[in-house]
Short mmCIF file of C-alpha atoms in Angstrom, two decimals:
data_model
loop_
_atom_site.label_atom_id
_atom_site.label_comp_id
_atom_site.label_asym_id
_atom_site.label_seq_id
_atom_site.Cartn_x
_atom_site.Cartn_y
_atom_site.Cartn_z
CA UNK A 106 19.56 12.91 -80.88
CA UNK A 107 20.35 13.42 -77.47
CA UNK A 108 21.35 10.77 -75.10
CA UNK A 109 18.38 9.49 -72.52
CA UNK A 110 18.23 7.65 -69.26
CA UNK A 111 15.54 5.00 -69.20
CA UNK A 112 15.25 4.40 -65.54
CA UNK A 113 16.56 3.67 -62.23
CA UNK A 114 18.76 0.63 -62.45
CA UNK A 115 20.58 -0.61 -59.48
CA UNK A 116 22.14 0.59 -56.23
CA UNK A 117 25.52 -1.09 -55.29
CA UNK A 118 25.83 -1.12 -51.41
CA UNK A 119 28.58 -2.05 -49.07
CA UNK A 120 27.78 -3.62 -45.25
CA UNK A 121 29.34 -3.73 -41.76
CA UNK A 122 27.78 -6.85 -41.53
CA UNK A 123 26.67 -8.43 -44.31
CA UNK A 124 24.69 -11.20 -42.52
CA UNK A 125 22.72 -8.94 -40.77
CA UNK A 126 21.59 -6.82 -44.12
CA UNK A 127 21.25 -10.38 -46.19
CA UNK A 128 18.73 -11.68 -43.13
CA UNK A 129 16.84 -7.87 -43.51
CA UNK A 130 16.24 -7.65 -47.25
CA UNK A 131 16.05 -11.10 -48.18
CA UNK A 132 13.55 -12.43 -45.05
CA UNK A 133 12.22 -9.14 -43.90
CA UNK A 134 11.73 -7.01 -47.19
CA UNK A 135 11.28 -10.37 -49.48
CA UNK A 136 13.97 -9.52 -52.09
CA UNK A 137 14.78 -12.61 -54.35
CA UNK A 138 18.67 -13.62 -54.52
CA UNK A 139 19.43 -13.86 -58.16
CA UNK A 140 23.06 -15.13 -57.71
CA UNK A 141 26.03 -14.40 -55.52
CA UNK A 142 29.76 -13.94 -57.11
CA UNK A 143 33.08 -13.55 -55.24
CA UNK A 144 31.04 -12.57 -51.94
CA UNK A 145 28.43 -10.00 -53.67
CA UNK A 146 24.95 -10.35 -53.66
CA UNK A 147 22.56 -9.23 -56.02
CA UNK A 148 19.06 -8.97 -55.14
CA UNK A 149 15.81 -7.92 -56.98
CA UNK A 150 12.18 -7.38 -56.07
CA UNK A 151 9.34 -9.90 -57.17
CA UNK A 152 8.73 -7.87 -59.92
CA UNK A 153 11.87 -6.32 -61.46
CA UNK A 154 13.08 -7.43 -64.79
CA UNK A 155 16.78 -7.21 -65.33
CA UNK A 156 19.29 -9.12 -62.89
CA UNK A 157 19.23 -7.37 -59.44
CA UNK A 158 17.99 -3.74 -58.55
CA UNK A 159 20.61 -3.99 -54.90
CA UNK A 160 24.02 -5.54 -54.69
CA UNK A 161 25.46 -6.09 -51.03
CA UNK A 162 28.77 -6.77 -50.12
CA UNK A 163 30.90 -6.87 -47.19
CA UNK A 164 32.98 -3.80 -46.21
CA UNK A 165 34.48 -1.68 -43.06
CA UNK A 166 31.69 0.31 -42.52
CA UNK A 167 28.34 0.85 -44.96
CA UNK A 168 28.22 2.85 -47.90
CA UNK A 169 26.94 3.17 -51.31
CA UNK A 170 29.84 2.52 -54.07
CA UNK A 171 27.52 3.83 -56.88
CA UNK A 172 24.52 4.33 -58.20
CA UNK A 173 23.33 2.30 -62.08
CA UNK A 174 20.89 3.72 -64.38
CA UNK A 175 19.65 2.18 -67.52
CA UNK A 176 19.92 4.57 -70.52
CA UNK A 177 17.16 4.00 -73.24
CA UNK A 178 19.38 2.94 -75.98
CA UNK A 179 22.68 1.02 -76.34
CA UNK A 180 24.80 4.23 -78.33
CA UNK A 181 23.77 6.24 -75.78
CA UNK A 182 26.02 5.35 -72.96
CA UNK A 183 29.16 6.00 -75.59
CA UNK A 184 27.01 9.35 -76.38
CA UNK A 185 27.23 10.31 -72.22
CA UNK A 186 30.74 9.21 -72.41
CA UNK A 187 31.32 12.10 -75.03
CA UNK A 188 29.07 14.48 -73.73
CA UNK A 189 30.09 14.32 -70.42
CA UNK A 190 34.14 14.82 -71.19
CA UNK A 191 32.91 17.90 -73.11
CA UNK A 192 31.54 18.90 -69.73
CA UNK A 193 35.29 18.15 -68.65
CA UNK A 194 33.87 15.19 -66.37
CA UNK A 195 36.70 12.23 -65.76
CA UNK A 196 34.79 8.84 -67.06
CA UNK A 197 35.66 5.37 -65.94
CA UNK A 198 34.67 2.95 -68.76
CA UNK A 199 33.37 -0.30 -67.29
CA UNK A 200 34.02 -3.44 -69.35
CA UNK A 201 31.01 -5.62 -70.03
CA UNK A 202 29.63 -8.02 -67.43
CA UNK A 203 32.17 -6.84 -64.96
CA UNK A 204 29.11 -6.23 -62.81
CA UNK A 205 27.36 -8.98 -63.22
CA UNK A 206 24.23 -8.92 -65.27
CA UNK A 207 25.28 -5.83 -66.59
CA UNK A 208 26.99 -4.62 -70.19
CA UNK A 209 29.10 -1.90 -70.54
CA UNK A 210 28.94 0.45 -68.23
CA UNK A 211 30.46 3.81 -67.91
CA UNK A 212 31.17 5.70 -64.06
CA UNK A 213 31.36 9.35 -63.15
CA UNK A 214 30.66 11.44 -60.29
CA UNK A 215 28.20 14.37 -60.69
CA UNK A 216 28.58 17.23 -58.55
CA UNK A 217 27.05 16.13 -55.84
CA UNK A 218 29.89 13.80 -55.07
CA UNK A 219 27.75 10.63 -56.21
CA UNK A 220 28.83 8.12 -58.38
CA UNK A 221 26.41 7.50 -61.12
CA UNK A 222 26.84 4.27 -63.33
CA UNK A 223 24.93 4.44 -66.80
CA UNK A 224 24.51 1.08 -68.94
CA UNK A 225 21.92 -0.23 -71.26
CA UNK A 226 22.54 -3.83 -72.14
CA UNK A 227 21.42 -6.29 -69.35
CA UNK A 228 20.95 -9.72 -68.85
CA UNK A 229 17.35 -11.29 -67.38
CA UNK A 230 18.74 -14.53 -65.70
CA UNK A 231 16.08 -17.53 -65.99
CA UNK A 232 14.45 -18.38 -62.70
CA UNK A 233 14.03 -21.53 -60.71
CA UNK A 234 10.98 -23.60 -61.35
CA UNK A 235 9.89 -23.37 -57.58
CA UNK A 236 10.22 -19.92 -57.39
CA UNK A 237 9.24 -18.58 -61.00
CA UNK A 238 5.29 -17.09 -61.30
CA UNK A 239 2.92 -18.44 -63.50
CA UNK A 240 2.49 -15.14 -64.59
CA UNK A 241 4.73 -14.94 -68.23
CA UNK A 242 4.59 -11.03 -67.51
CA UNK A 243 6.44 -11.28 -63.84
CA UNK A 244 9.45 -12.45 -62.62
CA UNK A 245 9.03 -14.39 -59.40
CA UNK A 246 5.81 -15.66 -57.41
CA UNK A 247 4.24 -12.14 -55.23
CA UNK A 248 4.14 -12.68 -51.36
CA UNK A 249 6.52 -15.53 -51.09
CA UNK A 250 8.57 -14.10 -48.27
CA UNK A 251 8.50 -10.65 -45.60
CA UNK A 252 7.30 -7.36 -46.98
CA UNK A 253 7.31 -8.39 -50.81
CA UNK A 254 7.58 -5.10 -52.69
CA UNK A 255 7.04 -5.55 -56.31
CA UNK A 256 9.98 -3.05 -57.88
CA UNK A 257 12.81 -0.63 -57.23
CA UNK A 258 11.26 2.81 -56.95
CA UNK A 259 13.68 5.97 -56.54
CA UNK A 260 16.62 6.96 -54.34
CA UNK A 261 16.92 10.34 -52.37
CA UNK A 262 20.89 11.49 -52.18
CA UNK A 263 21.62 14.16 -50.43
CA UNK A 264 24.85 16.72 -50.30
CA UNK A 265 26.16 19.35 -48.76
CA UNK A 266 28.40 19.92 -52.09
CA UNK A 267 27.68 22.76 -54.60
CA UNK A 268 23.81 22.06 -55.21
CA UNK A 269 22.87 24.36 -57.74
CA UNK A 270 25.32 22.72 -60.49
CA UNK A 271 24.05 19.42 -59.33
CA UNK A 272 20.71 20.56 -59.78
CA UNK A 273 21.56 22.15 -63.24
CA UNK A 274 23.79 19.15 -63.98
CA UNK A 275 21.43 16.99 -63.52
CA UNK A 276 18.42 18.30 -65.62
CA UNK A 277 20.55 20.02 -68.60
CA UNK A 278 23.42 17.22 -68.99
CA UNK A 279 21.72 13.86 -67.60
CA UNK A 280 17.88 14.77 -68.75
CA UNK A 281 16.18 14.80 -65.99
CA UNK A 282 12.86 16.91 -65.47
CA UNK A 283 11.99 18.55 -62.44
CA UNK A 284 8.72 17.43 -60.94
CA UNK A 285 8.35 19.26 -57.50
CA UNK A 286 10.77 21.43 -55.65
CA UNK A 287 11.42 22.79 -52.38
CA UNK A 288 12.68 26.29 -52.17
CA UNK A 289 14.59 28.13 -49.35
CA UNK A 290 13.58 32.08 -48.64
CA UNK A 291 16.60 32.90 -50.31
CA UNK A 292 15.30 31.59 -53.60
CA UNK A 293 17.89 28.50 -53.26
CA UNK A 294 16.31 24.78 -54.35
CA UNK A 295 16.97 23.18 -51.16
CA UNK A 296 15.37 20.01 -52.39
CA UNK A 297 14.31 18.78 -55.65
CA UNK A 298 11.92 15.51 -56.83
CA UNK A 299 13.41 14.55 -60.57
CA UNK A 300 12.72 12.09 -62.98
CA UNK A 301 13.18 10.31 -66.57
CA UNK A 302 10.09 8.33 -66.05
CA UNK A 303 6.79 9.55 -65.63
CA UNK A 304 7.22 8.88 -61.85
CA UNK A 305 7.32 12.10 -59.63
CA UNK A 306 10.79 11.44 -58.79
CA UNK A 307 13.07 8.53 -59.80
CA UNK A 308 16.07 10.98 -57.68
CA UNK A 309 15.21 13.28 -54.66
CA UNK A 310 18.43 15.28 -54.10
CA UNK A 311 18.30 17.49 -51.31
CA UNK A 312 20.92 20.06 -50.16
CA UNK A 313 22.62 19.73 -46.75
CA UNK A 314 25.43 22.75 -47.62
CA UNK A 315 24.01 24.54 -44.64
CA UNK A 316 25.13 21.60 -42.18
CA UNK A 317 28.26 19.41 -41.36
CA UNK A 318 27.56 15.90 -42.60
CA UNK A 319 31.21 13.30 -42.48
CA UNK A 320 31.25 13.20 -46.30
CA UNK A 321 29.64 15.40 -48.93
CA UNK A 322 27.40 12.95 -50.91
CA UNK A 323 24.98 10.73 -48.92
CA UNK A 324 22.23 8.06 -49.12
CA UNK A 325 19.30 9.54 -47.56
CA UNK A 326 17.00 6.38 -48.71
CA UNK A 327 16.50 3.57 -51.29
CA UNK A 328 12.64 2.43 -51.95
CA UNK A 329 10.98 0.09 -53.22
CA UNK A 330 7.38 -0.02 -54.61
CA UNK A 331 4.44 -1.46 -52.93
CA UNK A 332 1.16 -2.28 -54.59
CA UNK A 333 -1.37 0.00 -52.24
CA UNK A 334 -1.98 0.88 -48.72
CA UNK A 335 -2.73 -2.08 -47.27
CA UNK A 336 0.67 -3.54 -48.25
CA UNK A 337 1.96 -0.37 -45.97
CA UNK A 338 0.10 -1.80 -42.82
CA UNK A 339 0.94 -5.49 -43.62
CA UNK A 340 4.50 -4.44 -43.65
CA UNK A 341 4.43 -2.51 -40.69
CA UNK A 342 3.36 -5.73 -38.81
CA UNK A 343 5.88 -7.52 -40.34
CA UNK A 344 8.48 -5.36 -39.06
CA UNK A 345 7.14 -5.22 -35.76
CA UNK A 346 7.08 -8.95 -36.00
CA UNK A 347 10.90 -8.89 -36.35
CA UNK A 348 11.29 -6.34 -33.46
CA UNK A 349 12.54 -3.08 -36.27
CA UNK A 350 11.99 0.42 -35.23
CA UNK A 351 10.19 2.31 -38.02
CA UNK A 352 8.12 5.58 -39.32
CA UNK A 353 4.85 5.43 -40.74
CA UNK A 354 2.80 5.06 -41.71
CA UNK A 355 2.13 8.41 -43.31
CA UNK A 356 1.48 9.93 -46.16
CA UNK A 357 3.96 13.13 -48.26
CA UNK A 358 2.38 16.33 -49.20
CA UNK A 359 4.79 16.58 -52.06
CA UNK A 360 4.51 13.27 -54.61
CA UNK A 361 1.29 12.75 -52.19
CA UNK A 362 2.45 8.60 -51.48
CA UNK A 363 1.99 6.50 -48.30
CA UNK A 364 5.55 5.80 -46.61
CA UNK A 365 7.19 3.66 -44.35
CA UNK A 366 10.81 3.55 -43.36
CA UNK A 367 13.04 0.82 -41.55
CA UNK A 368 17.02 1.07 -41.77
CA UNK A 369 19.03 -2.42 -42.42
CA UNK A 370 20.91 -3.08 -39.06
CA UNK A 371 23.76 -3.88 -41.49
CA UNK A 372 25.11 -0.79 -43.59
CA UNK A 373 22.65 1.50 -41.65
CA UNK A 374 20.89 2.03 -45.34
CA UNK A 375 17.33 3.45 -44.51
CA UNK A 376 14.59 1.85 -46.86
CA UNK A 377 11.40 3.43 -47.55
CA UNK A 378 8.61 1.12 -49.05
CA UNK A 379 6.32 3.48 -50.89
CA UNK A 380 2.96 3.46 -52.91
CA UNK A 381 0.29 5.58 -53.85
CA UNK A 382 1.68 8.89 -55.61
CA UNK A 383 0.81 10.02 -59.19
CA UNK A 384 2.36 9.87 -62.84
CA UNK A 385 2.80 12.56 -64.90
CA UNK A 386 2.29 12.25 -69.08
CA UNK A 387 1.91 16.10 -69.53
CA UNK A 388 4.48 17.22 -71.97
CA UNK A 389 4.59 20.64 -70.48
CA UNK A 390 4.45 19.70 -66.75
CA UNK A 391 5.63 22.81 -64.74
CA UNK A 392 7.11 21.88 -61.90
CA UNK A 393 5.17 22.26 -58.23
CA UNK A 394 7.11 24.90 -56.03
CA UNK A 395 6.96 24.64 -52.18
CA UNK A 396 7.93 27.64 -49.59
CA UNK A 397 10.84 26.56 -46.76
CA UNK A 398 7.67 27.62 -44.31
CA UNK A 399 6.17 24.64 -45.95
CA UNK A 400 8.60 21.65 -45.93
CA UNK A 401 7.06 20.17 -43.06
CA UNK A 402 3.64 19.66 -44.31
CA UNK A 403 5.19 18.92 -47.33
CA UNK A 404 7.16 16.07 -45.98
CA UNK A 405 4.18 14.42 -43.50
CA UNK A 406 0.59 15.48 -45.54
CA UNK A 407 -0.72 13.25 -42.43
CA UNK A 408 0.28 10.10 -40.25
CA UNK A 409 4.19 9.49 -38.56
CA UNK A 410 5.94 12.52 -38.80
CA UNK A 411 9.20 12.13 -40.36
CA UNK A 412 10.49 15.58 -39.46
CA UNK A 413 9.86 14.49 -35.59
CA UNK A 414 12.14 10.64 -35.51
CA UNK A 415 15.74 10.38 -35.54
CA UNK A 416 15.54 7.52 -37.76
CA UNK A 417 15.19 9.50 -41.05
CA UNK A 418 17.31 12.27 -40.54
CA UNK A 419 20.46 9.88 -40.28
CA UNK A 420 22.30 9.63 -43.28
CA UNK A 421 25.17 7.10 -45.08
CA UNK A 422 27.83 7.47 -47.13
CA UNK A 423 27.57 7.87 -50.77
CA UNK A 424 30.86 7.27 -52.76
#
């Protein structure tokens, strides 16, 4: 049997200024501090299950060190060990709980120049009587702080490395399936929406070869789920009650969800907080194909064009 990713785990981010980002997701977006050790962080929406979906930590500049994923069984991150050194990829092994909350991990960078992290065991740390939800099937009490999304939701990387083996990497070694693509007039994937889950896209990788960015890999955005539309407008007053600069709301042709973006004044990390979309349980799903004359109506169906603010086209770092 094949080894499987389960999910999107965890993204591991480095701040200029930590105080800054630990005032803007923990007060502004609402994420719940689980614990902090030797100066990390590690943060997780009302509704996430294992011990933080962010980690934030102080640093020159801000980054992303890597990027976790939860694989559906426990032999299966020793099975991606193996397969990928067949693929001649160089494999850090992570010792258990070296990251807190998480078991043994291994690291790797596919070719997009991002570091992936894939684990399966994970620990679900109790939560404080004040703060736990009556609810015995969620994690925290909803709307207790700022935005309030209820999970982690995707990431979009971006690279202007060799995208066609990340692409192919991706899909044939890692298992993901491609939901929608964008394709250039050349017949090159200039953007594609992948996932393990029946989410449209747990990854959006999109292909920057064409342009000079400082480093190849990047963090385009991290999201996090919202429950409908009207948690889209109550966050945009939020943010505008905290003085942030954002876009949205709108809504994507491609994965057809309501957006809204804000970037953390401390590692520059944009955020998109997301809902609506569709899930896909059709075993032969063929993936949706869109022209390069389309991208822009595929990016902004309607509302706050994306492709028009300076805010979203800004990229960090992606170790």
């Amino acid at each position: 049997m094949k080894p499987e990713i389960a999910k999107l785990g965890y993204i591991a981010l480095v701040s200029a200024d930590l105080e800054k980002s630990l005032v803007f997701f923990k007060d502004v977006i609402g994420l719940e501090e689980t614990t902090v050790i030797d100066g990390v962080h590690y943060l997780r929406a009302w509704g996430d299950f294992q011990h933080h979906t962010l980690s934030i930590e102080q640093g020159d500049r801000g980054y992303v060190r890597h990027i976790g994923w939860r694989t559906k069984r426990k032999e299966d991150v020793q099975k991606f060990k193996e397969l990928l050194q067949q693929q001649g990829v160089p494999v850090e092994a992570i010792a258990p709980w070296t990251t807190p909350g998480i078991g043994e991990a291994i690291r790797f960078k596919v070719p997009s120049e991002h570091t992936f992290e894939l684990y399966y065991d994970v620990e679900r740390p109790s939560v404080d009587e004040h703060r736990r939800s009556v609810l015995k099937n969620q994690t925290y009490k909803s709307w207790a702080k700022g935005v309030s999304p209820r999970r982690l939701d995707h990431v979009n990387l971006h690279t202007s490395a060799n995208s066609k083996k990340a692409y192919e990497f991706m899909q044939n070694v890692l298992g993901f399936n491609m939901r929608e693509l964008l394709k250039g007039d050349n017949g090159d994937i200039l953007a594609g929406w992948m996932s393990v889950t029946p989410l449209v896209h747990d990854v959006a990788l999109v292909s920057r070869q064409k342009e000079e960015t400082p480093t190849p890999a990047r963090l385009h955005h991290l999201s996090y789920w919202v429950d409908d539309s009207q948690d889209i407008l109550r966050a945009a007053d939020i943010l505008r009650e905290h003085g942030f600069d954002f876009v949205g709301p709108g809504k994507h042709a491609i994965s057809q969800a309501l957006y809204l973006y804000v970037c953390d004044p401390g590692s520059g990390a944009r955020v998109e907080l997301f809902t609506g979309s569709y899930l896909i349980f059709e075993p032969d799903w063929e993936p949706v194909e869109w022209s390069e004359s389309e991208r822009a109506f595929g990016n902004t169906y309607w509302g706050d064009s994306i492709s028009k603010k300076e805010l979203v086209k800004t990229t960090i770092e992606a170790m």
